PDB file of C-alpha atoms in Angstrom:
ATOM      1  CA  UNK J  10      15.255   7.814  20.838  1.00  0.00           C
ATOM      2  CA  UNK J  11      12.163  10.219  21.971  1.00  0.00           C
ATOM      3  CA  UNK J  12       8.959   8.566  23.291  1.00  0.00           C
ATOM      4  CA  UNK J  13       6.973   9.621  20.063  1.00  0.00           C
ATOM      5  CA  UNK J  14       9.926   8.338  17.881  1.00  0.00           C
ATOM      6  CA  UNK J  15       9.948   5.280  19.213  1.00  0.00           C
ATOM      7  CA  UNK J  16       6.037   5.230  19.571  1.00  0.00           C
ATOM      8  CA  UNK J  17       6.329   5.547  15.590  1.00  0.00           C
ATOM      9  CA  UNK J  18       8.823   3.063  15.208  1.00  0.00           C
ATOM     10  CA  UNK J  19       7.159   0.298  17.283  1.00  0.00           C
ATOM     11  CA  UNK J  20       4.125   0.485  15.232  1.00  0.00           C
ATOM     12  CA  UNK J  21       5.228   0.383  12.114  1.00  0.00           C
ATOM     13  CA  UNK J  22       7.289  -2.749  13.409  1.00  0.00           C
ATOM     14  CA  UNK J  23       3.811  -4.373  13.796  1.00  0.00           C
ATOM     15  CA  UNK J  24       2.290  -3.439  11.100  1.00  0.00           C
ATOM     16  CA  UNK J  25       5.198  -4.114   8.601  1.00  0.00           C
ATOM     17  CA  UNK J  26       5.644  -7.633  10.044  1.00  0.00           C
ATOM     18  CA  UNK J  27       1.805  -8.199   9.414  1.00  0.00           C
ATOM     19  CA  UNK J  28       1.036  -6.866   6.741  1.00  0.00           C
ATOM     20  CA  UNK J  29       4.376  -6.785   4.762  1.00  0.00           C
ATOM     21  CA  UNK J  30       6.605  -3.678   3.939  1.00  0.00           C
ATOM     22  CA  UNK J  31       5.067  -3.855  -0.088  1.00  0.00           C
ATOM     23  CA  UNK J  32       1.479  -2.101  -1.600  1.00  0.00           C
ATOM     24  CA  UNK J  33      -1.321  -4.262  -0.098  1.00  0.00           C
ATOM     25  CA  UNK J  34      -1.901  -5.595  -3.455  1.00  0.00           C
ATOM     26  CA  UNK J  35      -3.515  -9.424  -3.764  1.00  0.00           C
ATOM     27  CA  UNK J  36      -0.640 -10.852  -4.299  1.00  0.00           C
ATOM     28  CA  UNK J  37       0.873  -9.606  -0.866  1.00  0.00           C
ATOM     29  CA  UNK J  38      -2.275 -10.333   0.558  1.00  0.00           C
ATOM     30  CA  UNK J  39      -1.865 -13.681  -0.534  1.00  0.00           C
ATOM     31  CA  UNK J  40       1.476 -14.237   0.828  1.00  0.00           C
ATOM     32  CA  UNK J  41       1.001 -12.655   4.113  1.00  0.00           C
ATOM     33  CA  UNK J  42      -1.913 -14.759   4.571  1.00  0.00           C
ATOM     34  CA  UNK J  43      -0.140 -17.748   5.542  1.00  0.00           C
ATOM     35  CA  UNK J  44       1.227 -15.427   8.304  1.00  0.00           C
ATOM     36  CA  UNK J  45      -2.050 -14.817   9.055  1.00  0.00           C
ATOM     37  CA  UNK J  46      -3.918 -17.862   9.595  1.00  0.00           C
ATOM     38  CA  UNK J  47      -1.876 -20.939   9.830  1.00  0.00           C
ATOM     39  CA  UNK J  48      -0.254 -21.845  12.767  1.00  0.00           C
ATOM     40  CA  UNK J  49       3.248 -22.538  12.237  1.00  0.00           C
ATOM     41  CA  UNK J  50       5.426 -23.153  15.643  1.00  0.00           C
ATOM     42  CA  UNK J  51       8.253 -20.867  13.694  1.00  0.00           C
ATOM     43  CA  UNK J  52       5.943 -17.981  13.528  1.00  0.00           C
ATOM     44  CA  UNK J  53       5.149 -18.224  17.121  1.00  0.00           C
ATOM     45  CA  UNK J  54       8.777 -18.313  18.709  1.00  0.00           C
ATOM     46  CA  UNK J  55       8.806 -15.146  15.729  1.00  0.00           C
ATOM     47  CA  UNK J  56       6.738 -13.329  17.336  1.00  0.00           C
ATOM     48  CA  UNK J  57       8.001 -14.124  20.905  1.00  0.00           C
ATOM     49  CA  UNK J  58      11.573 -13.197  20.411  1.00  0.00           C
ATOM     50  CA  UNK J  59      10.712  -9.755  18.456  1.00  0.00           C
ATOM     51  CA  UNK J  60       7.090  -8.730  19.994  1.00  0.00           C
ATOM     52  CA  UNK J  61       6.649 -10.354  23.306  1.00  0.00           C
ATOM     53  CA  UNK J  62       8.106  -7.416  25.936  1.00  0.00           C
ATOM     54  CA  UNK J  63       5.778  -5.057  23.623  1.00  0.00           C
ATOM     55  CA  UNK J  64       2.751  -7.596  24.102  1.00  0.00           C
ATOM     56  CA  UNK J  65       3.520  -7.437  27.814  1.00  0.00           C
ATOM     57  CA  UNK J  66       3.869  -3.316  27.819  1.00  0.00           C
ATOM     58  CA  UNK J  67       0.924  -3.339  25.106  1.00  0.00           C
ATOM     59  CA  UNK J  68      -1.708  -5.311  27.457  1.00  0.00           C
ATOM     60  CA  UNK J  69      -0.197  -3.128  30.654  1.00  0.00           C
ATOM     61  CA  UNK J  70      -1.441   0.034  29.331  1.00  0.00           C
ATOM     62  CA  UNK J  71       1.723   1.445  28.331  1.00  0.00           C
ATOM     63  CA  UNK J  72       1.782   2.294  24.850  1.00  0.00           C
ATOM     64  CA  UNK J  73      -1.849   4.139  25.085  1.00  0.00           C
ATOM     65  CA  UNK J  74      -0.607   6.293  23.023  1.00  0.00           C
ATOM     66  CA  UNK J  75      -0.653   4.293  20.086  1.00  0.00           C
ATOM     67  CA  UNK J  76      -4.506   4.924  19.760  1.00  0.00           C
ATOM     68  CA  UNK J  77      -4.229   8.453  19.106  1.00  0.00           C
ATOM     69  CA  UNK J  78      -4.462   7.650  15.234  1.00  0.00           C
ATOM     70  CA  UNK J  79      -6.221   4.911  13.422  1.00  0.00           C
ATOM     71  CA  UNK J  80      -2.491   2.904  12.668  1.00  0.00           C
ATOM     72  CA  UNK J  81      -1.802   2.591  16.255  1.00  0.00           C
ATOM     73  CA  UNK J  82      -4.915   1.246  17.118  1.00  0.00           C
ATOM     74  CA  UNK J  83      -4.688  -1.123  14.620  1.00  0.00           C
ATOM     75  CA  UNK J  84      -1.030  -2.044  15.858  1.00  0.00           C
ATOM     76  CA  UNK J  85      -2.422  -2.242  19.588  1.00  0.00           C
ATOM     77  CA  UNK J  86      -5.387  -4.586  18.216  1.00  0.00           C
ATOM     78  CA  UNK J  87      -3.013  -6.917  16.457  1.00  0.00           C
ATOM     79  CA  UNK J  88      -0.965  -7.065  19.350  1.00  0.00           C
ATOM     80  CA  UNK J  89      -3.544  -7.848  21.627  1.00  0.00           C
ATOM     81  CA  UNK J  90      -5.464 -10.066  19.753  1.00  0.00           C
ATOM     82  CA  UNK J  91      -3.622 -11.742  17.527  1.00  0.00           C
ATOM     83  CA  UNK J  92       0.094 -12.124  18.714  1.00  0.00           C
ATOM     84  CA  UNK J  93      -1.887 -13.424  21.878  1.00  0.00           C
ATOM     85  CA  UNK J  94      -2.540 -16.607  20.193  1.00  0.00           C
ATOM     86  CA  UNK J  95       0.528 -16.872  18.825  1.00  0.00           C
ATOM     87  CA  UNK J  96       2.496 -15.873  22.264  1.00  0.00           C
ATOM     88  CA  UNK J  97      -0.046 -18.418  24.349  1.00  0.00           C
ATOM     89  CA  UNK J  98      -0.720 -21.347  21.661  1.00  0.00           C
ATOM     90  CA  UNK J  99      -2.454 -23.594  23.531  1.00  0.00           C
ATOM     91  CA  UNK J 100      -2.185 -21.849  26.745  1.00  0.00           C
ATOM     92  CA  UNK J 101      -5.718 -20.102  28.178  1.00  0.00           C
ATOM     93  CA  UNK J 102      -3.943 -17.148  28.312  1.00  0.00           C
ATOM     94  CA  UNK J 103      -4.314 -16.697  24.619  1.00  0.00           C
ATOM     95  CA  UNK J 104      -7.796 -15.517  25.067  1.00  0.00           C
ATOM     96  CA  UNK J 105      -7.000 -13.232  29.132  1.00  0.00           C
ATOM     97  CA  UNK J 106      -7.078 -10.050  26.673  1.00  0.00           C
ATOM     98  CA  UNK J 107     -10.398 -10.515  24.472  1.00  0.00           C
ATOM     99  CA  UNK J 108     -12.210  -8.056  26.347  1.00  0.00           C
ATOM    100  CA  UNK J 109      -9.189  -5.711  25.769  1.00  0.00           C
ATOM    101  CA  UNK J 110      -9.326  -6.146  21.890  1.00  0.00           C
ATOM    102  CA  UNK J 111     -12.395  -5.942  21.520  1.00  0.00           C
ATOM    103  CA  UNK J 112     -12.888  -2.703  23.643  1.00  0.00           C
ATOM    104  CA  UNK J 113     -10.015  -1.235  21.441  1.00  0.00           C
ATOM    105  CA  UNK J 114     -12.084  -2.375  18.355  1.00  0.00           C
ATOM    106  CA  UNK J 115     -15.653  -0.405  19.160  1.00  0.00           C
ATOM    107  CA  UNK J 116     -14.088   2.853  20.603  1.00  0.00           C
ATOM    108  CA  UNK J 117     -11.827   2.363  17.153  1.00  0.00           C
ATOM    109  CA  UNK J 118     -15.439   2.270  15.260  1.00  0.00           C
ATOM    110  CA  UNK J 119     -17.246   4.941  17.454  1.00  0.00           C
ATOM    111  CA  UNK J 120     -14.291   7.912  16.874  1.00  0.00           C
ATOM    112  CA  UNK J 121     -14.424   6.552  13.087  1.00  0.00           C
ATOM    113  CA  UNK J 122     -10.622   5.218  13.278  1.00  0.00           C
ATOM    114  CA  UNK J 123     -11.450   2.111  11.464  1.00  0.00           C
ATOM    115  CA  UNK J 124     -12.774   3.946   7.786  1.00  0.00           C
ATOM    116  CA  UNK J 125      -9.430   6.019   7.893  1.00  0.00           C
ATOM    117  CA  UNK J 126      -7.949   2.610   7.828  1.00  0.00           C
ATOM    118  CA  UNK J 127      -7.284  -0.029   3.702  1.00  0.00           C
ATOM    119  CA  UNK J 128      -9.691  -2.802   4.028  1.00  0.00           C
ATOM    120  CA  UNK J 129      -7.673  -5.211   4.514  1.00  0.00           C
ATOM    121  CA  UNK J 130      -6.792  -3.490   7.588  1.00  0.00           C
ATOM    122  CA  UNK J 131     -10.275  -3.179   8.382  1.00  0.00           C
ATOM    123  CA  UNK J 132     -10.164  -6.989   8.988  1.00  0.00           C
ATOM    124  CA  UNK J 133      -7.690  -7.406  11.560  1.00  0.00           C
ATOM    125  CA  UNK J 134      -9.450  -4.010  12.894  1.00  0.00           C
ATOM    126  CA  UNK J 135     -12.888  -5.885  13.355  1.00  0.00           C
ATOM    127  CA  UNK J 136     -11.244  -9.888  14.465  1.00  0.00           C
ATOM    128  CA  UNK J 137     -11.907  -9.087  17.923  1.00  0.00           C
ATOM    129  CA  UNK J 138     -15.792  -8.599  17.634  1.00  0.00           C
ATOM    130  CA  UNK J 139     -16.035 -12.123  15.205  1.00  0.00           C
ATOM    131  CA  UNK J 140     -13.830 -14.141  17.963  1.00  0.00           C
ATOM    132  CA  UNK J 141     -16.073 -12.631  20.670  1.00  0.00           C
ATOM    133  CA  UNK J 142     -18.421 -15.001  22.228  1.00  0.00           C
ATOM    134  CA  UNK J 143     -21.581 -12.879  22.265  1.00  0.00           C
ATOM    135  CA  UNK J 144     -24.221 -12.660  19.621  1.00  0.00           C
ATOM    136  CA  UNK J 145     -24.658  -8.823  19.726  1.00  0.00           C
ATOM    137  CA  UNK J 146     -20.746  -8.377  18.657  1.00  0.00           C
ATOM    138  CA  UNK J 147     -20.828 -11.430  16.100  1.00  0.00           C
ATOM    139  CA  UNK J 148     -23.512  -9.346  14.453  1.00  0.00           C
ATOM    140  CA  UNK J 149     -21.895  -6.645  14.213  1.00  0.00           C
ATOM    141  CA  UNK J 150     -19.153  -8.363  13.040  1.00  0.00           C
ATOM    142  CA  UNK J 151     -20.768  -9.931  10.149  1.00  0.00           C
ATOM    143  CA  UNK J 152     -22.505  -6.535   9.158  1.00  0.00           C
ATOM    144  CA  UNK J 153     -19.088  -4.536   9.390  1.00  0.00           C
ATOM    145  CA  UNK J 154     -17.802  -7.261   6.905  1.00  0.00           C
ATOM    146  CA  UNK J 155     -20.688  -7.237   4.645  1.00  0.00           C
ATOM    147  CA  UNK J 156     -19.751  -3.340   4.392  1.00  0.00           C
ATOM    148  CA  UNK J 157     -16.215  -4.728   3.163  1.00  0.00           C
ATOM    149  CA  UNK J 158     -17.749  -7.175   0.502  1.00  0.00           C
ATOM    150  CA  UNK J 159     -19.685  -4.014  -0.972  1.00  0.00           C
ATOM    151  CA  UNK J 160     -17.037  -1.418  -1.253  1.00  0.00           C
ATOM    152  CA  UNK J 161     -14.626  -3.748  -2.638  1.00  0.00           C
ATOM    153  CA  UNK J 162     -13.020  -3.728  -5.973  1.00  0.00           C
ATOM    154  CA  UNK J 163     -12.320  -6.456  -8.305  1.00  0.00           C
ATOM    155  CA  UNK J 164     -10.434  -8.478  -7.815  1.00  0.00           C
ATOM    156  CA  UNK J 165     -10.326  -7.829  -4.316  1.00  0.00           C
ATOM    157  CA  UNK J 166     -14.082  -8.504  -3.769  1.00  0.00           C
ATOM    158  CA  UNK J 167     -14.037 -12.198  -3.892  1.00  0.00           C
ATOM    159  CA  UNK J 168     -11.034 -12.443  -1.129  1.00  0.00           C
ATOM    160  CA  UNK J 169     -13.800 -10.207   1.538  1.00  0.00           C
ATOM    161  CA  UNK J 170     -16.241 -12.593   0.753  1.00  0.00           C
ATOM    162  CA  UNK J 171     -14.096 -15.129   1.917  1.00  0.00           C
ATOM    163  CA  UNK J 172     -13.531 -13.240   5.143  1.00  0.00           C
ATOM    164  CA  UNK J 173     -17.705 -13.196   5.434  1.00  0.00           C
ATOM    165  CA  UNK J 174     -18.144 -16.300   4.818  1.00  0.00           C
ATOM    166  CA  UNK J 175     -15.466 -17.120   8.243  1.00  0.00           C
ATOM    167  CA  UNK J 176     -17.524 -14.376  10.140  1.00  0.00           C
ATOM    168  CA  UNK J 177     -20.792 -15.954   9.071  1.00  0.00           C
ATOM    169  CA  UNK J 178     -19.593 -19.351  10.367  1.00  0.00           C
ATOM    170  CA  UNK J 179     -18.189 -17.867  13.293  1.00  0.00           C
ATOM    171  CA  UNK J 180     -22.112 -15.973  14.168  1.00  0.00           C
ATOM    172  CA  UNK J 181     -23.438 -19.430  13.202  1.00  0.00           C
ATOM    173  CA  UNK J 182     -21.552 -21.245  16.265  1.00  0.00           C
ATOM    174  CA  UNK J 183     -22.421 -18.756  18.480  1.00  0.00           C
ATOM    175  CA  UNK J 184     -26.011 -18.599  17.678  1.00  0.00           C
ATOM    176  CA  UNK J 185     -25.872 -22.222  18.043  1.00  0.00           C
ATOM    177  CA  UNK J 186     -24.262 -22.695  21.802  1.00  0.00           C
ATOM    178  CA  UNK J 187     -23.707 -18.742  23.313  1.00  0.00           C
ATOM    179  CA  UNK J 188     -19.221 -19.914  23.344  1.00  0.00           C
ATOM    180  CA  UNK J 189     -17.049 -21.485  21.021  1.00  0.00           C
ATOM    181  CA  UNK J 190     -16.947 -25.209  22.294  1.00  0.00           C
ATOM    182  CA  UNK J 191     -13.279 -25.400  20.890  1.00  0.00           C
ATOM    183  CA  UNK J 192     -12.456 -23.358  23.672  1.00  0.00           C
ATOM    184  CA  UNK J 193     -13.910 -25.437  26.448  1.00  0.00           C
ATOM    185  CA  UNK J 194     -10.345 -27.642  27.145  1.00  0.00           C
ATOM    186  CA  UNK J 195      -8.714 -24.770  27.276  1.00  0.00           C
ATOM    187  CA  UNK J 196     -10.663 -22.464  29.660  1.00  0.00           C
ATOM    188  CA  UNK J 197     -11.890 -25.722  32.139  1.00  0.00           C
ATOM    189  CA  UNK J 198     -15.460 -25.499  30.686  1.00  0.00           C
ATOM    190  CA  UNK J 199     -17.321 -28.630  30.329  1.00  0.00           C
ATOM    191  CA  UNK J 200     -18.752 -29.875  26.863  1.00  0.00           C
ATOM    192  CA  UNK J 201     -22.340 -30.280  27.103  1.00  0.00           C
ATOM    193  CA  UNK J 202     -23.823 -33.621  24.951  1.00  0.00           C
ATOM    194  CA  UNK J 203     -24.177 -31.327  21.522  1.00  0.00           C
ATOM    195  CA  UNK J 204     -20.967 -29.949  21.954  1.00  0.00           C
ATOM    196  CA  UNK J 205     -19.160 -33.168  21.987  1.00  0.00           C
ATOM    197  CA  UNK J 206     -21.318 -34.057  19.263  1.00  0.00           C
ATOM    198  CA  UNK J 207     -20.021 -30.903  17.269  1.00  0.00           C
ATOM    199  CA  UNK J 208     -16.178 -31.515  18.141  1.00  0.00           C
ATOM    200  CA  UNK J 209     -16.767 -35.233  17.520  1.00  0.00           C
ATOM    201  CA  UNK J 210     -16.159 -36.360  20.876  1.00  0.00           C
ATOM    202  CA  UNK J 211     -17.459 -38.774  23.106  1.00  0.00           C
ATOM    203  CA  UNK J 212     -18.956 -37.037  25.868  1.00  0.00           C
ATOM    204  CA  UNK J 213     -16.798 -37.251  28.942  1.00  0.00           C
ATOM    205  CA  UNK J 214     -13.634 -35.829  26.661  1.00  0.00           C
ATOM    206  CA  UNK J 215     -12.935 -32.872  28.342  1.00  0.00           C
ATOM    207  CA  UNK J 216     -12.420 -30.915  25.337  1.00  0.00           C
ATOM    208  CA  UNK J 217     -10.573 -30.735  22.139  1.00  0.00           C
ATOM    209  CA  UNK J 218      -7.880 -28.510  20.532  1.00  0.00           C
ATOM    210  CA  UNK J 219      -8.968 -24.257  20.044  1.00  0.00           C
ATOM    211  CA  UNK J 220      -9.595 -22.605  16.692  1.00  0.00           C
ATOM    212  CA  UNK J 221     -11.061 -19.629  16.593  1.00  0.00           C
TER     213      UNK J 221
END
């Protein structure tokens, strides 16, 4: 198979496993959404056995040429930065890439690659700025989705005000302590006294489980 051929093939792969191969209509939306946020160990070892040598040539720099159009971004951002935390569950290595993803998300937004893009896609487009830990990027993440709620339709318009409210929360924490504190276990950070008050620990647990 040629290298654009296969370039094709590999990102509709992604994209058909997360978004499904159906009209993003709410009711797909709905289903694929349990793909999307809950973490199920079977989803995990899904993702492992069909997308983890393309996470490792992804994160290597070798399909660069995926972001030559607004789909293959997209596939590159999902890849990076969400089948990380379903390839590393658990693992520090789920967050080694962020930096990646979200530098793939705001050259996406500066060329414009993001409004060629369905909303919905526009979500997984954005994730990496709301699951960065710095306040300048959570703004921007909760403005980009505010720009969702307003152009949505009914009955889609409730469902992006869902995904605010999540960025909202997510700004909220970081306005609040500068990092997520459910990441401290993970990356060897210590929880300061508020933090363990947060995760509802005492204060020399080292940490608790990651969630965002």
């Amino acid at each position: 198979m040629a290298g654009g051929a296969l370039m094709t093939t590999e990102v509709q792969a992604v994209l058909e496993f997360w978004f499904g191969p159906g009209d993003e209509d709410l009711e797909s939306i709905r289903t694929q959404s349990d793909l999307w946020w809950n973490a199920e160990p079977a989803v995990d070892e899904q993702i492992r056995d069909r997308f983890g040598a393309l996470h490792r040539a992804v994160v290597n720099g070798e399909r660069d040429g995926w972001l030559a159009t607004p789909e293959g971004r997209l596939a590159a951002i999902i890849v990076v930065d969400q089948f990380s935390r379903h390839l590393f569950r658990g693992d520090r290595q789920s967050y080694a890439w962020q930096a990646l993803g979200q530098q793939l998300c705001m050259d996406g937004i500066a060329a414009g690659a993001d409004l060629q893009l369905s909303p919905i896609r526009r979500i997984f487009f954005y994730l990496p700025l709301e699951h960065a830990e710095s306040l300048d990027d959570q703004a921007r993440s909760v403005s980009l989705n505010r720009q969702l709620v307003a152009e949505a339709s009914e009955p889609f318009r409730s469902q992006f005000e869902n995904y605010l409210g999540y960025a909202l929360e997510y700004q909220q924490v970081i306005q609040r302590f500068g990092r997520f504190p459910h990441r401290n276990a993970l990356l060897g950070r210590e929880n300061t006294a508020e933090e363990c008050a947060y995760l509802g620990l005492s204060e020399d647990s080292p940490g608790a489980s990651p969630s965002a």
